[in-house]
Tab-separated table of C-alpha atoms in Angstrom:
chain	number	residue	atom	x	y	z
A	1	MET	CA	79.161	91.032	90.077
A	2	TYR	CA	77.196	93.691	91.805
A	3	ILE	CA	75.229	96.569	90.270
A	4	HIS	CA	74.926	99.903	91.982
A	5	THR	CA	72.729	102.628	90.518
A	6	GLY	CA	74.198	105.965	91.420
A	7	LYS	CA	73.568	109.598	90.589
A	8	THR	CA	75.729	109.469	87.470
A	9	GLY	CA	74.649	106.135	86.054
A	10	VAL	CA	74.818	102.363	86.466
A	11	TRP	CA	78.045	101.137	88.185
A	12	SER	CA	79.166	97.540	88.141
A	13	ILE	CA	81.508	96.033	90.707
A	14	SER	CA	83.438	92.826	89.886
A	15	ILE	CA	85.116	91.056	92.724
A	16	LEU	CA	87.913	88.470	92.184
A	17	LYS	CA	89.093	86.612	95.196
A	18	THR	CA	92.771	85.675	95.264
A	19	LYS	CA	94.168	82.533	96.798
A	20	VAL	CA	95.465	83.010	100.404
A	21	ALA	CA	96.093	80.998	103.533
A	22	ASP	CA	93.153	79.579	105.335
A	23	GLY	CA	91.323	81.986	107.430
A	24	ASP	CA	92.554	85.115	105.528
A	25	TYR	CA	90.819	87.192	102.867
A	26	SER	CA	92.326	88.814	99.828
A	27	ALA	CA	90.471	90.139	96.691
A	28	THR	CA	90.428	92.912	94.091
A	29	ALA	CA	87.392	94.747	92.717
A	30	GLU	CA	87.042	96.524	89.468
A	31	ILE	CA	84.536	99.450	89.258
A	32	ASN	CA	82.999	100.429	85.997
A	33	LEU	CA	80.513	103.169	85.182
A	34	ASP	CA	78.274	102.373	82.130
A	35	GLY	CA	80.960	99.900	80.936
A	36	GLN	CA	83.976	102.152	81.385
A	37	PHE	CA	86.673	101.130	83.821
A	38	ARG	CA	87.014	103.637	86.587
A	39	CYS	CA	88.944	102.043	89.560
A	40	LYS	CA	90.503	98.923	91.075
A	41	LEU	CA	90.410	98.504	94.789
A	42	VAL	CA	92.166	95.755	96.900
A	43	LEU	CA	91.235	94.312	100.286
A	44	ALA	CA	93.523	91.978	102.196
A	45	ALA	CA	92.648	91.023	105.750
A	46	PRO	CA	93.778	88.328	108.171
A	47	GLU	CA	91.157	86.164	109.842
A	48	LEU	CA	88.192	87.348	107.726
A	49	SER	CA	85.746	84.962	106.235
A	50	ALA	CA	85.014	85.037	102.409
A	51	GLN	CA	81.486	86.264	103.053
A	52	ALA	CA	82.508	89.091	105.398
A	53	GLY	CA	85.413	90.067	103.105
A	54	GLN	CA	83.312	90.222	100.115
A	55	GLU	CA	80.692	92.449	101.848
A	56	LYS	CA	83.525	94.649	103.250
A	57	LEU	CA	85.020	95.094	99.757
A	58	LYS	CA	81.660	95.726	98.203
A	59	GLN	CA	81.039	98.449	100.767
A	60	LYS	CA	84.478	99.918	100.129
A	61	CYS	CA	83.571	100.141	96.433
A	62	ILE	CA	80.233	101.737	97.074
A	63	ASP	CA	82.003	104.357	99.367
A	64	TRP	CA	84.412	105.058	96.628
A	65	ILE	CA	81.528	105.472	94.049
A	66	ASN	CA	79.706	107.845	96.380
A	67	LYS	CA	82.859	109.915	96.890
A	68	ASP	CA	83.544	110.077	93.090
A	69	GLU	CA	79.961	111.164	92.417
A	70	ALA	CA	80.170	113.802	95.216
A	71	GLU	CA	83.287	115.270	93.672
A	72	GLY	CA	81.308	115.660	90.512
A	73	ARG	CA	83.925	114.488	87.984
A	74	ASP	CA	82.738	115.025	84.397
A	75	LEU	CA	83.486	111.986	82.270
A	76	SER	CA	82.245	113.565	79.102
A	77	HIS	CA	85.473	115.351	78.469
A	78	SER	CA	88.569	113.424	77.312
A	79	SER	CA	92.059	114.765	77.733
A	80	GLU	CA	92.080	115.452	73.928
A	81	ALA	CA	88.971	117.550	74.181
A	82	GLU	CA	90.480	119.590	76.932
A	83	GLU	CA	93.593	120.277	74.921
A	84	ALA	CA	91.628	121.394	71.864
């Protein structure tokens, strides 16, 4: 698990490697903001070491977080609140 402190709070990134053929890399990452699930990303690449794959997926998650924060999504409103 990795922690990333962004403009909107503390993000956690959990990476789960999946079993693949030798020399290939495949994993999923769950991104949470202050304990709330936000996104799941996948990385599958041939001929990529586990360490390189993990770093690449971690960076992909940080890039997603930065984009999400730049778009300024407001999480304080639920769909119910918007309908009221």
